[in-house]
PDB file of C-alpha atoms and ligand atoms in Angstrom:
ATOM      1  CA  MET A   1     118.530  93.552 101.814  1.00 53.00           C
ATOM      2  CA  GLU A   2     118.009  91.825  98.644  1.00 63.00           C
ATOM      3  CA  LYS A   3     120.233  92.536  95.449  1.00 68.00           C
ATOM      4  CA  ASP A   4     118.386  94.354  93.051  1.00 67.00           C
ATOM      5  CA  ILE A   5     118.485  92.051  89.610  1.00 79.00           C
ATOM      6  CA  PHE A   6     115.992  94.553  87.809  1.00 80.00           C
ATOM      7  CA  LYS A   7     117.248  97.982  87.209  1.00 78.00           C
ATOM      8  CA  GLU A   8     114.893 101.224  86.816  1.00 78.00           C
ATOM      9  CA  GLU A   9     115.210 100.853  82.905  1.00 80.00           C
ATOM     10  CA  ASP A  10     114.008  97.320  82.949  1.00 81.00           C
ATOM     11  CA  LEU A  11     110.782  98.512  84.626  1.00 85.00           C
ATOM     12  CA  LYS A  12     110.218 100.940  81.603  1.00 88.00           C
ATOM     13  CA  GLY A  13     107.226 100.450  79.575  1.00 90.00           C
ATOM     14  CA  LEU A  14     106.327  97.446  81.710  1.00 95.00           C
ATOM     15  CA  LYS A  15     102.398  97.379  82.631  1.00 96.00           C
ATOM     16  CA  ILE A  16     101.676  97.546  86.088  1.00 97.00           C
ATOM     17  CA  PRO A  17      98.851  95.607  87.470  1.00 98.00           C
ATOM     18  CA  GLU A  18      96.561  97.557  89.321  1.00 98.00           C
ATOM     19  CA  HIS A  19      95.524  95.067  91.888  1.00 98.00           C
ATOM     20  CA  VAL A  20      97.829  92.256  93.174  1.00 98.00           C
ATOM     21  CA  ALA A  21      97.031  89.582  95.394  1.00 98.00           C
ATOM     22  CA  VAL A  22      99.020  86.949  97.275  1.00 98.00           C
ATOM     23  CA  ILE A  23      98.667  83.671  98.897  1.00 98.00           C
ATOM     24  CA  MET A  24     101.953  83.748 101.169  1.00 98.00           C
ATOM     25  CA  ASP A  25     102.607  80.226 101.128  1.00 98.00           C
ATOM     26  CA  GLY A  26     105.503  78.407 102.478  1.00 98.00           C
ATOM     27  CA  ASN A  27     106.243  80.031 105.933  1.00 98.00           C
ATOM     28  CA  GLY A  28     106.042  76.733 107.850  1.00 98.00           C
ATOM     29  CA  ARG A  29     108.452  74.673 105.575  1.00 98.00           C
ATOM     30  CA  TRP A  30     110.956  77.632 105.175  1.00 98.00           C
ATOM     31  CA  ALA A  31     111.392  77.792 108.946  1.00 98.00           C
ATOM     32  CA  GLU A  32     111.570  73.848 109.144  1.00 98.00           C
ATOM     33  CA  ALA A  33     114.242  73.717 106.743  1.00 98.00           C
ATOM     34  CA  LYS A  34     116.397  75.732 108.958  1.00 98.00           C
ATOM     35  CA  GLY A  35     115.426  73.455 111.884  1.00 98.00           C
ATOM     36  CA  GLU A  36     113.397  76.281 113.625  1.00 98.00           C
ATOM     37  CA  PRO A  37     109.698  76.143 114.527  1.00 97.00           C
ATOM     38  CA  ARG A  38     107.113  77.021 111.930  1.00 97.00           C
ATOM     39  CA  THR A  39     106.074  80.069 113.920  1.00 98.00           C
ATOM     40  CA  TYR A  40     109.579  81.863 112.916  1.00 98.00           C
ATOM     41  CA  GLY A  41     108.765  81.627 109.348  1.00 98.00           C
ATOM     42  CA  HIS A  42     105.480  83.229 110.228  1.00 98.00           C
ATOM     43  CA  THR A  43     107.763  86.182 112.032  1.00 98.00           C
ATOM     44  CA  VAL A  44     109.973  86.426 109.113  1.00 98.00           C
ATOM     45  CA  GLY A  45     107.088  86.340 106.896  1.00 98.00           C
ATOM     46  CA  SER A  46     105.382  89.637 108.576  1.00 98.00           C
ATOM     47  CA  GLU A  47     108.797  91.569 108.000  1.00 98.00           C
ATOM     48  CA  VAL A  48     108.233  90.577 104.294  1.00 98.00           C
ATOM     49  CA  VAL A  49     104.598  91.922 104.553  1.00 98.00           C
ATOM     50  CA  GLU A  50     105.978  94.929 105.752  1.00 97.00           C
ATOM     51  CA  HIS A  51     108.719  95.506 103.035  1.00 98.00           C
ATOM     52  CA  MET A  52     106.354  94.196 100.185  1.00 98.00           C
ATOM     53  CA  VAL A  53     103.812  97.061 101.166  1.00 98.00           C
ATOM     54  CA  GLU A  54     106.471  99.478 100.399  1.00 97.00           C
ATOM     55  CA  VAL A  55     107.868  97.773  97.227  1.00 97.00           C
ATOM     56  CA  ALA A  56     104.099  97.577  95.661  1.00 98.00           C
ATOM     57  CA  SER A  57     103.380 101.095  96.386  1.00 97.00           C
ATOM     58  CA  ASP A  58     107.048 102.484  94.752  1.00 96.00           C
ATOM     59  CA  LEU A  59     105.980 100.014  91.740  1.00 96.00           C
ATOM     60  CA  GLY A  60     102.740 101.803  91.446  1.00 97.00           C
ATOM     61  CA  ILE A  61     100.390  99.069  92.082  1.00 98.00           C
ATOM     62  CA  LYS A  62      97.411 100.655  93.401  1.00 98.00           C
ATOM     63  CA  TYR A  63      95.863  97.586  95.304  1.00 98.00           C
ATOM     64  CA  PHE A  64      98.020  95.043  97.132  1.00 98.00           C
ATOM     65  CA  THR A  65      95.521  91.974  99.130  1.00 99.00           C
ATOM     66  CA  VAL A  66      97.570  89.387 101.113  1.00 98.00           C
ATOM     67  CA  TYR A  67      95.997  86.230 102.402  1.00 98.00           C
ATOM     68  CA  ALA A  68      97.129  86.197 106.096  1.00 98.00           C
ATOM     69  CA  PHE A  69      94.614  83.743 107.692  1.00 98.00           C
ATOM     70  CA  SER A  70      91.844  81.545 106.108  1.00 98.00           C
ATOM     71  CA  THR A  71      88.522  80.363 107.520  1.00 98.00           C
ATOM     72  CA  GLU A  72      90.203  76.932 107.586  1.00 97.00           C
ATOM     73  CA  ASN A  73      93.385  78.037 109.430  1.00 98.00           C
ATOM     74  CA  TRP A  74      91.713  77.552 112.924  1.00 98.00           C
ATOM     75  CA  LYS A  75      92.376  73.747 112.409  1.00 98.00           C
ATOM     76  CA  ARG A  76      96.117  74.532 113.030  1.00 97.00           C
ATOM     77  CA  SER A  77      97.674  73.830 116.563  1.00 97.00           C
ATOM     78  CA  GLU A  78      96.745  76.616 119.418  1.00 98.00           C
ATOM     79  CA  GLY A  79     100.230  77.651 119.620  1.00 97.00           C
ATOM     80  CA  GLU A  80     100.516  78.379 115.925  1.00 97.00           C
ATOM     81  CA  VAL A  81      97.101  80.270 115.617  1.00 98.00           C
ATOM     82  CA  SER A  82      97.886  82.312 118.744  1.00 98.00           C
ATOM     83  CA  VAL A  83     101.531  83.309 117.436  1.00 98.00           C
ATOM     84  CA  LEU A  84      99.866  84.320 114.129  1.00 98.00           C
ATOM     85  CA  PHE A  85      97.314  86.599 115.938  1.00 98.00           C
ATOM     86  CA  SER A  86      99.953  88.113 117.978  1.00 98.00           C
ATOM     87  CA  LEU A  87     101.597  88.866 114.859  1.00 98.00           C
ATOM     88  CA  PHE A  88      98.431  90.456 113.288  1.00 98.00           C
ATOM     89  CA  SER A  89      98.004  92.416 116.612  1.00 98.00           C
ATOM     90  CA  VAL A  90     101.499  93.996 116.609  1.00 98.00           C
ATOM     91  CA  TYR A  91     101.629  94.529 112.941  1.00 97.00           C
ATOM     92  CA  LEU A  92      98.017  96.438 112.748  1.00 98.00           C
ATOM     93  CA  LYS A  93      98.734  98.559 115.487  1.00 98.00           C
ATOM     94  CA  LYS A  94     102.338  99.629 113.761  1.00 97.00           C
ATOM     95  CA  LEU A  95     100.365  99.974 110.584  1.00 97.00           C
ATOM     96  CA  ILE A  96      98.218 102.928 112.070  1.00 96.00           C
ATOM     97  CA  GLU A  97     101.457 104.980 112.169  1.00 96.00           C
ATOM     98  CA  LYS A  98     102.973 103.609 109.015  1.00 96.00           C
ATOM     99  CA  GLY A  99      99.942 103.997 106.933  1.00 96.00           C
ATOM    100  CA  ARG A 100      99.707 107.632 107.675  1.00 93.00           C
ATOM    101  CA  LYS A 101     103.217 108.355 107.196  1.00 95.00           C
ATOM    102  CA  ASN A 102     103.142 106.381 103.998  1.00 97.00           C
ATOM    103  CA  ASN A 103      99.816 107.581 102.660  1.00 98.00           C
ATOM    104  CA  VAL A 104      98.429 103.648 102.578  1.00 98.00           C
ATOM    105  CA  ARG A 105      94.710 103.067 103.156  1.00 98.00           C
ATOM    106  CA  CYS A 106      94.203 100.049 105.021  1.00 98.00           C
ATOM    107  CA  LYS A 107      91.076  97.569 104.953  1.00 98.00           C
ATOM    108  CA  ILE A 108      90.774  94.295 106.613  1.00 98.00           C
ATOM    109  CA  ILE A 109      88.529  91.424 104.710  1.00 98.00           C
ATOM    110  CA  GLY A 110      86.884  88.395 106.289  1.00 98.00           C
ATOM    111  CA  ASP A 111      84.676  87.322 109.034  1.00 98.00           C
ATOM    112  CA  LYS A 112      85.755  89.743 111.702  1.00 98.00           C
ATOM    113  CA  THR A 113      83.083  88.474 114.259  1.00 97.00           C
ATOM    114  CA  ALA A 114      85.127  85.522 115.135  1.00 96.00           C
ATOM    115  CA  LEU A 115      88.021  87.846 116.053  1.00 98.00           C
ATOM    116  CA  ASP A 116      88.370  89.091 119.562  1.00 97.00           C
ATOM    117  CA  ASP A 117      87.370  92.725 120.836  1.00 98.00           C
ATOM    118  CA  GLU A 118      90.560  94.045 121.208  1.00 98.00           C
ATOM    119  CA  LEU A 119      91.742  93.155 117.556  1.00 98.00           C
ATOM    120  CA  ASN A 120      88.369  94.472 116.224  1.00 98.00           C
ATOM    121  CA  LYS A 121      89.095  97.572 118.095  1.00 98.00           C
ATOM    122  CA  VAL A 122      92.562  97.990 116.225  1.00 98.00           C
ATOM    123  CA  ILE A 123      91.307  97.109 112.970  1.00 98.00           C
ATOM    124  CA  ASP A 124      88.434 100.118 113.566  1.00 98.00           C
ATOM    125  CA  GLU A 125      91.232 102.421 114.390  1.00 98.00           C
ATOM    126  CA  LEU A 126      93.535 101.297 111.417  1.00 98.00           C
ATOM    127  CA  GLU A 127      90.707 101.300 108.753  1.00 98.00           C
ATOM    128  CA  GLU A 128      89.318 104.746 110.332  1.00 98.00           C
ATOM    129  CA  SER A 129      92.681 106.265 110.577  1.00 97.00           C
ATOM    130  CA  THR A 130      93.806 105.583 106.696  1.00 98.00           C
ATOM    131  CA  LYS A 131      90.451 105.663 104.909  1.00 97.00           C
ATOM    132  CA  ASP A 132      91.118 109.049 103.224  1.00 98.00           C
ATOM    133  CA  ASN A 133      94.948 107.936 102.206  1.00 98.00           C
ATOM    134  CA  THR A 134      95.245 108.354  98.438  1.00 98.00           C
ATOM    135  CA  GLY A 135      98.046 105.763  97.928  1.00 98.00           C
ATOM    136  CA  LEU A 136      98.233 102.246  97.887  1.00 98.00           C
ATOM    137  CA  THR A 137      95.102 100.226  99.238  1.00 98.00           C
ATOM    138  CA  PHE A 138      96.533  97.538 101.370  1.00 98.00           C
ATOM    139  CA  ILE A 139      93.919  94.711 101.927  1.00 98.00           C
ATOM    140  CA  ILE A 140      94.420  91.704 104.891  1.00 98.00           C
ATOM    141  CA  ALA A 141      92.384  88.998 104.454  1.00 98.00           C
ATOM    142  CA  ILE A 142      91.689  87.444 108.388  1.00 98.00           C
ATOM    143  CA  ASN A 143      89.655  84.808 108.960  1.00 98.00           C
ATOM    144  CA  TYR A 144      89.004  84.916 105.374  1.00 98.00           C
ATOM    145  CA  GLY A 145      87.430  82.283 103.091  1.00 98.00           C
ATOM    146  CA  GLY A 146      85.854  83.052  99.884  1.00 98.00           C
ATOM    147  CA  ARG A 147      82.889  80.418 100.227  1.00 98.00           C
ATOM    148  CA  ASP A 148      82.338  82.066 103.611  1.00 98.00           C
ATOM    149  CA  GLU A 149      82.518  85.695 102.191  1.00 98.00           C
ATOM    150  CA  ILE A 150      79.907  84.743  99.430  1.00 98.00           C
ATOM    151  CA  THR A 151      77.534  83.186 101.735  1.00 98.00           C
ATOM    152  CA  ARG A 152      77.470  86.272 104.064  1.00 98.00           C
ATOM    153  CA  ALA A 153      76.843  88.458 100.931  1.00 98.00           C
ATOM    154  CA  LEU A 154      73.997  85.964 100.019  1.00 98.00           C
ATOM    155  CA  ARG A 155      72.498  85.856 103.246  1.00 98.00           C
ATOM    156  CA  THR A 156      72.573  90.093 103.358  1.00 98.00           C
ATOM    157  CA  ILE A 157      70.937  90.254 100.131  1.00 98.00           C
ATOM    158  CA  ALA A 158      68.459  87.360 100.755  1.00 98.00           C
ATOM    159  CA  GLY A 159      67.614  89.615 103.967  1.00 98.00           C
ATOM    160  CA  GLU A 160      66.687  92.673 101.643  1.00 98.00           C
ATOM    161  CA  VAL A 161      64.749  90.666  99.493  1.00 98.00           C
ATOM    162  CA  ALA A 162      62.727  89.225 102.344  1.00 98.00           C
ATOM    163  CA  LYS A 163      61.986  92.707 103.508  1.00 98.00           C
ATOM    164  CA  GLY A 164      60.945  93.741 100.334  1.00 98.00           C
ATOM    165  CA  ASN A 165      63.765  96.277  99.635  1.00 98.00           C
ATOM    166  CA  THR A 166      65.184  94.390  97.142  1.00 97.00           C
ATOM    167  CA  ASP A 167      63.561  92.570  94.086  1.00 98.00           C
ATOM    168  CA  LEU A 168      64.901  89.345  92.511  1.00 98.00           C
ATOM    169  CA  SER A 169      65.433  91.015  89.239  1.00 97.00           C
ATOM    170  CA  ASP A 170      67.646  93.630  91.098  1.00 97.00           C
ATOM    171  CA  ILE A 171      70.135  90.875  91.975  1.00 98.00           C
ATOM    172  CA  THR A 172      72.879  91.495  89.279  1.00 98.00           C
ATOM    173  CA  GLU A 173      76.734  90.376  89.338  1.00 98.00           C
ATOM    174  CA  ASP A 174      77.570  93.995  90.482  1.00 98.00           C
ATOM    175  CA  LEU A 175      75.032  93.924  93.426  1.00 98.00           C
ATOM    176  CA  VAL A 176      76.568  90.680  94.249  1.00 98.00           C
ATOM    177  CA  SER A 177      80.308  91.975  94.030  1.00 98.00           C
ATOM    178  CA  GLU A 178      78.965  95.169  96.234  1.00 98.00           C
ATOM    179  CA  HIS A 179      77.854  92.811  98.898  1.00 98.00           C
ATOM    180  CA  LEU A 180      81.373  91.044  99.146  1.00 98.00           C
ATOM    181  CA  ASP A 181      83.901  92.234 101.746  1.00 98.00           C
ATOM    182  CA  THR A 182      85.770  93.803  98.748  1.00 98.00           C
ATOM    183  CA  GLY A 183      82.817  95.775  97.478  1.00 98.00           C
ATOM    184  CA  GLY A 184      84.258  98.909  95.639  1.00 98.00           C
ATOM    185  CA  ILE A 185      87.627  97.247  95.062  1.00 98.00           C
ATOM    186  CA  PRO A 186      88.560  96.371  91.416  1.00 98.00           C
ATOM    187  CA  ASP A 187      89.280  92.597  90.905  1.00 98.00           C
ATOM    188  CA  PRO A 188      92.802  91.307  91.147  1.00 98.00           C
ATOM    189  CA  ASP A 189      94.350  91.645  88.135  1.00 98.00           C
ATOM    190  CA  LEU A 190      97.347  89.123  89.016  1.00 98.00           C
ATOM    191  CA  LEU A 191      97.261  86.633  91.828  1.00 98.00           C
ATOM    192  CA  ILE A 192     100.529  85.160  92.808  1.00 98.00           C
ATOM    193  CA  ARG A 193     100.990  82.207  95.124  1.00 98.00           C
ATOM    194  CA  THR A 194     104.248  81.365  96.703  1.00 98.00           C
ATOM    195  CA  GLY A 195     105.829  78.307  98.131  1.00 98.00           C
ATOM    196  CA  GLY A 196     105.487  75.683  95.143  1.00 98.00           C
ATOM    197  CA  GLU A 197     101.644  74.802  95.478  1.00 97.00           C
ATOM    198  CA  GLN A 198      99.207  75.453  92.469  1.00 98.00           C
ATOM    199  CA  ARG A 199      95.759  75.996  94.101  1.00 98.00           C
ATOM    200  CA  ILE A 200      93.316  78.685  95.010  1.00 98.00           C
ATOM    201  CA  SER A 201      92.810  77.703  98.800  1.00 98.00           C
ATOM    202  CA  ASN A 202      89.429  79.579  98.718  1.00 98.00           C
ATOM    203  CA  PHE A 203      90.991  82.771  98.083  1.00 98.00           C
ATOM    204  CA  LEU A 204      88.985  85.671  96.490  1.00 98.00           C
ATOM    205  CA  LEU A 205      86.960  82.856  94.960  1.00 98.00           C
ATOM    206  CA  TRP A 206      84.222  85.565  93.090  1.00 98.00           C
ATOM    207  CA  GLN A 207      87.069  88.247  92.289  1.00 98.00           C
ATOM    208  CA  CYS A 208      89.603  85.767  90.696  1.00 98.00           C
ATOM    209  CA  ALA A 209      87.582  85.036  87.817  1.00 97.00           C
ATOM    210  CA  TYR A 210      89.767  86.763  85.247  1.00 96.00           C
ATOM    211  CA  SER A 211      92.941  87.264  87.288  1.00 97.00           C
ATOM    212  CA  GLU A 212      96.184  86.097  85.978  1.00 97.00           C
ATOM    213  CA  PHE A 213      97.727  83.073  87.887  1.00 98.00           C
ATOM    214  CA  TYR A 214     101.469  83.330  88.805  1.00 98.00           C
ATOM    215  CA  TYR A 215     103.010  80.335  91.039  1.00 98.00           C
ATOM    216  CA  CYS A 216     106.614  80.597  91.986  1.00 98.00           C
ATOM    217  CA  ASP A 217     108.608  77.842  94.263  1.00 98.00           C
ATOM    218  CA  THR A 218     110.074  80.795  96.190  1.00 98.00           C
ATOM    219  CA  CYS A 219     108.525  80.675  99.746  1.00 98.00           C
ATOM    220  CA  TRP A 220     107.190  84.054 101.282  1.00 98.00           C
ATOM    221  CA  PRO A 221     109.972  84.665 103.877  1.00 98.00           C
ATOM    222  CA  ASP A 222     112.213  84.701 100.852  1.00 98.00           C
ATOM    223  CA  PHE A 223     109.834  86.670  98.644  1.00 98.00           C
ATOM    224  CA  ASP A 224     111.333  90.024  97.616  1.00 97.00           C
ATOM    225  CA  ARG A 225     111.065  92.969  95.087  1.00 96.00           C
ATOM    226  CA  ASN A 226     112.833  90.949  92.215  1.00 95.00           C
ATOM    227  CA  GLU A 227     110.495  88.316  92.887  1.00 97.00           C
ATOM    228  CA  LEU A 228     107.450  90.669  92.707  1.00 97.00           C
ATOM    229  CA  ILE A 229     108.586  92.137  89.156  1.00 96.00           C
ATOM    230  CA  LYS A 230     109.678  88.730  88.043  1.00 96.00           C
ATOM    231  CA  ALA A 231     105.835  87.876  88.267  1.00 97.00           C
ATOM    232  CA  VAL A 232     105.130  91.489  86.797  1.00 97.00           C
ATOM    233  CA  VAL A 233     107.130  90.609  83.750  1.00 95.00           C
ATOM    234  CA  LYS A 234     105.387  86.983  83.417  1.00 96.00           C
ATOM    235  CA  TYR A 235     102.236  89.191  83.743  1.00 97.00           C
ATOM    236  CA  ASN A 236     103.010  91.520  80.748  1.00 95.00           C
ATOM    237  CA  LYS A 237     103.321  88.374  78.445  1.00 94.00           C
ATOM    238  CA  ARG A 238      99.967  87.445  79.120  1.00 93.00           C
ATOM    239  CA  ASP A 239      97.184  87.643  76.520  1.00 87.00           C
ATOM    240  CA  ARG A 240      93.963  88.829  78.704  1.00 81.00           C
ATOM    241  CA  ARG A 241      90.799  88.384  76.691  1.00 85.00           C
ATOM    242  CA  PHE A 242      88.386  88.136  79.314  1.00 86.00           C
ATOM    243  CA  GLY A 243      86.542  85.341  77.120  1.00 88.00           C
ATOM    244  CA  GLY A 244      86.308  87.323  74.188  1.00 89.00           C
ATOM    245  CA  VAL A 245      88.647  87.104  71.034  1.00 84.00           C
ATOM    246  CA  LYS A 246      91.381  89.589  69.846  1.00 76.00           C
TER     247      LYS A 246
HETATM  248  C1  FPP B   1     100.822  79.866 104.761  1.00 56.25           C
HETATM  249  O1  FPP B   1     101.934  79.386 104.943  1.00 56.25           O
HETATM  250  C2  FPP B   1     100.719  81.180 105.649  1.00 56.25           C
HETATM  251  C3  FPP B   1     100.025  81.435 106.587  1.00 56.25           C
HETATM  252  C4  FPP B   1      98.755  80.516 106.921  1.00 56.25           C
HETATM  253  C5  FPP B   1     100.123  82.660 107.428  1.00 56.25           C
HETATM  254  C6  FPP B   1     100.441  84.162 106.722  1.00 56.25           C
HETATM  255  C7  FPP B   1     100.908  84.947 107.670  1.00 56.25           C
HETATM  256  C8  FPP B   1     102.102  85.571 107.436  1.00 56.25           C
HETATM  257  C9  FPP B   1     102.695  85.762 106.410  1.00 56.25           C
HETATM  258  C10 FPP B   1     102.523  86.676 108.917  1.00 56.25           C
HETATM  259  C11 FPP B   1     101.720  87.583 109.349  1.00 56.25           C
HETATM  260  C12 FPP B   1     100.810  88.296 108.036  1.00 56.25           C
HETATM  261  C13 FPP B   1     100.599  89.611 108.562  1.00 56.25           C
HETATM  262  C14 FPP B   1      99.758  90.325 107.750  1.00 56.25           C
HETATM  263  C15 FPP B   1     101.175  90.215 109.666  1.00 56.25           C
HETATM  264  P1  FPP B   1     102.044  77.895 105.819  1.00 56.25           P
HETATM  265  O2  FPP B   1     102.396  78.057 107.017  1.00 56.25           O
HETATM  266  O3  FPP B   1     100.820  77.101 105.443  1.00 56.25           O
HETATM  267  O4  FPP B   1     103.270  77.432 105.199  1.00 56.25           O
HETATM  268  P2  FPP B   1     103.643  75.716 104.729  1.00 56.25           P
HETATM  269  O5  FPP B   1     102.829  75.433 103.189  1.00 56.25           O
HETATM  270  O6  FPP B   1     105.262  75.505 104.490  1.00 56.25           O
HETATM  271  O7  FPP B   1     103.105  75.020 105.913  1.00 56.25           O
END
């Protein structure tokens, strides 16, 4: 278990972002640096996800989103993809019970049509059984791409226009937001990317319009409570103007 650098008193007065989203990068490199296969990094990474959901909840974060598999990740080797999906299956099944116990509401975003029936069944059960929980909302992006999400939303809206149910003048930013997978969820306040790279990689493109970005060199399997608090401390130093002037 990590050594706490931050004490309770350090957290006093700290503004906790309502929604934190994470690009969990560096699993493969972390494992390779230890002479292990890349998939070992994903296995340890999934344990870190489990721990960080509890940490996020303890800190008072209301929405915690993780990027688990992108629409582009299918380009990886069959072996790596297969290990990742086994981890999702095991983890999501476990979350059904854990979500209930810890009052966590779970939601999966992304194009679920490409996922197999068994995983879809687990997802339905997880979302249904946790939907009335009032604590942290934990969002997992699987087969998710920001461009794909916007394209799917446009298709739905265009279909409604074609049927005469929606007028062109009804298409507002709010209407587009409602049609995204994240409809009803506030935009991320803080986007964290681990693993040293500084790019958005097709994650929450619409939703991150005014998010604060935080990058760290720590690879996801080494990410912990201290790292999250470091990001929140940095977030507290940012001056969010949303395009205005203060
Ligand atoms: C990016 O690191 C990480 C992924 C593509 C997978 C993320 C998955 C997990 C953390 C584990 C499972 C998640 C859940 C929700 C159970 P990378 O492998 O691309 O890192 P690299 O840049 O070092 O190659």
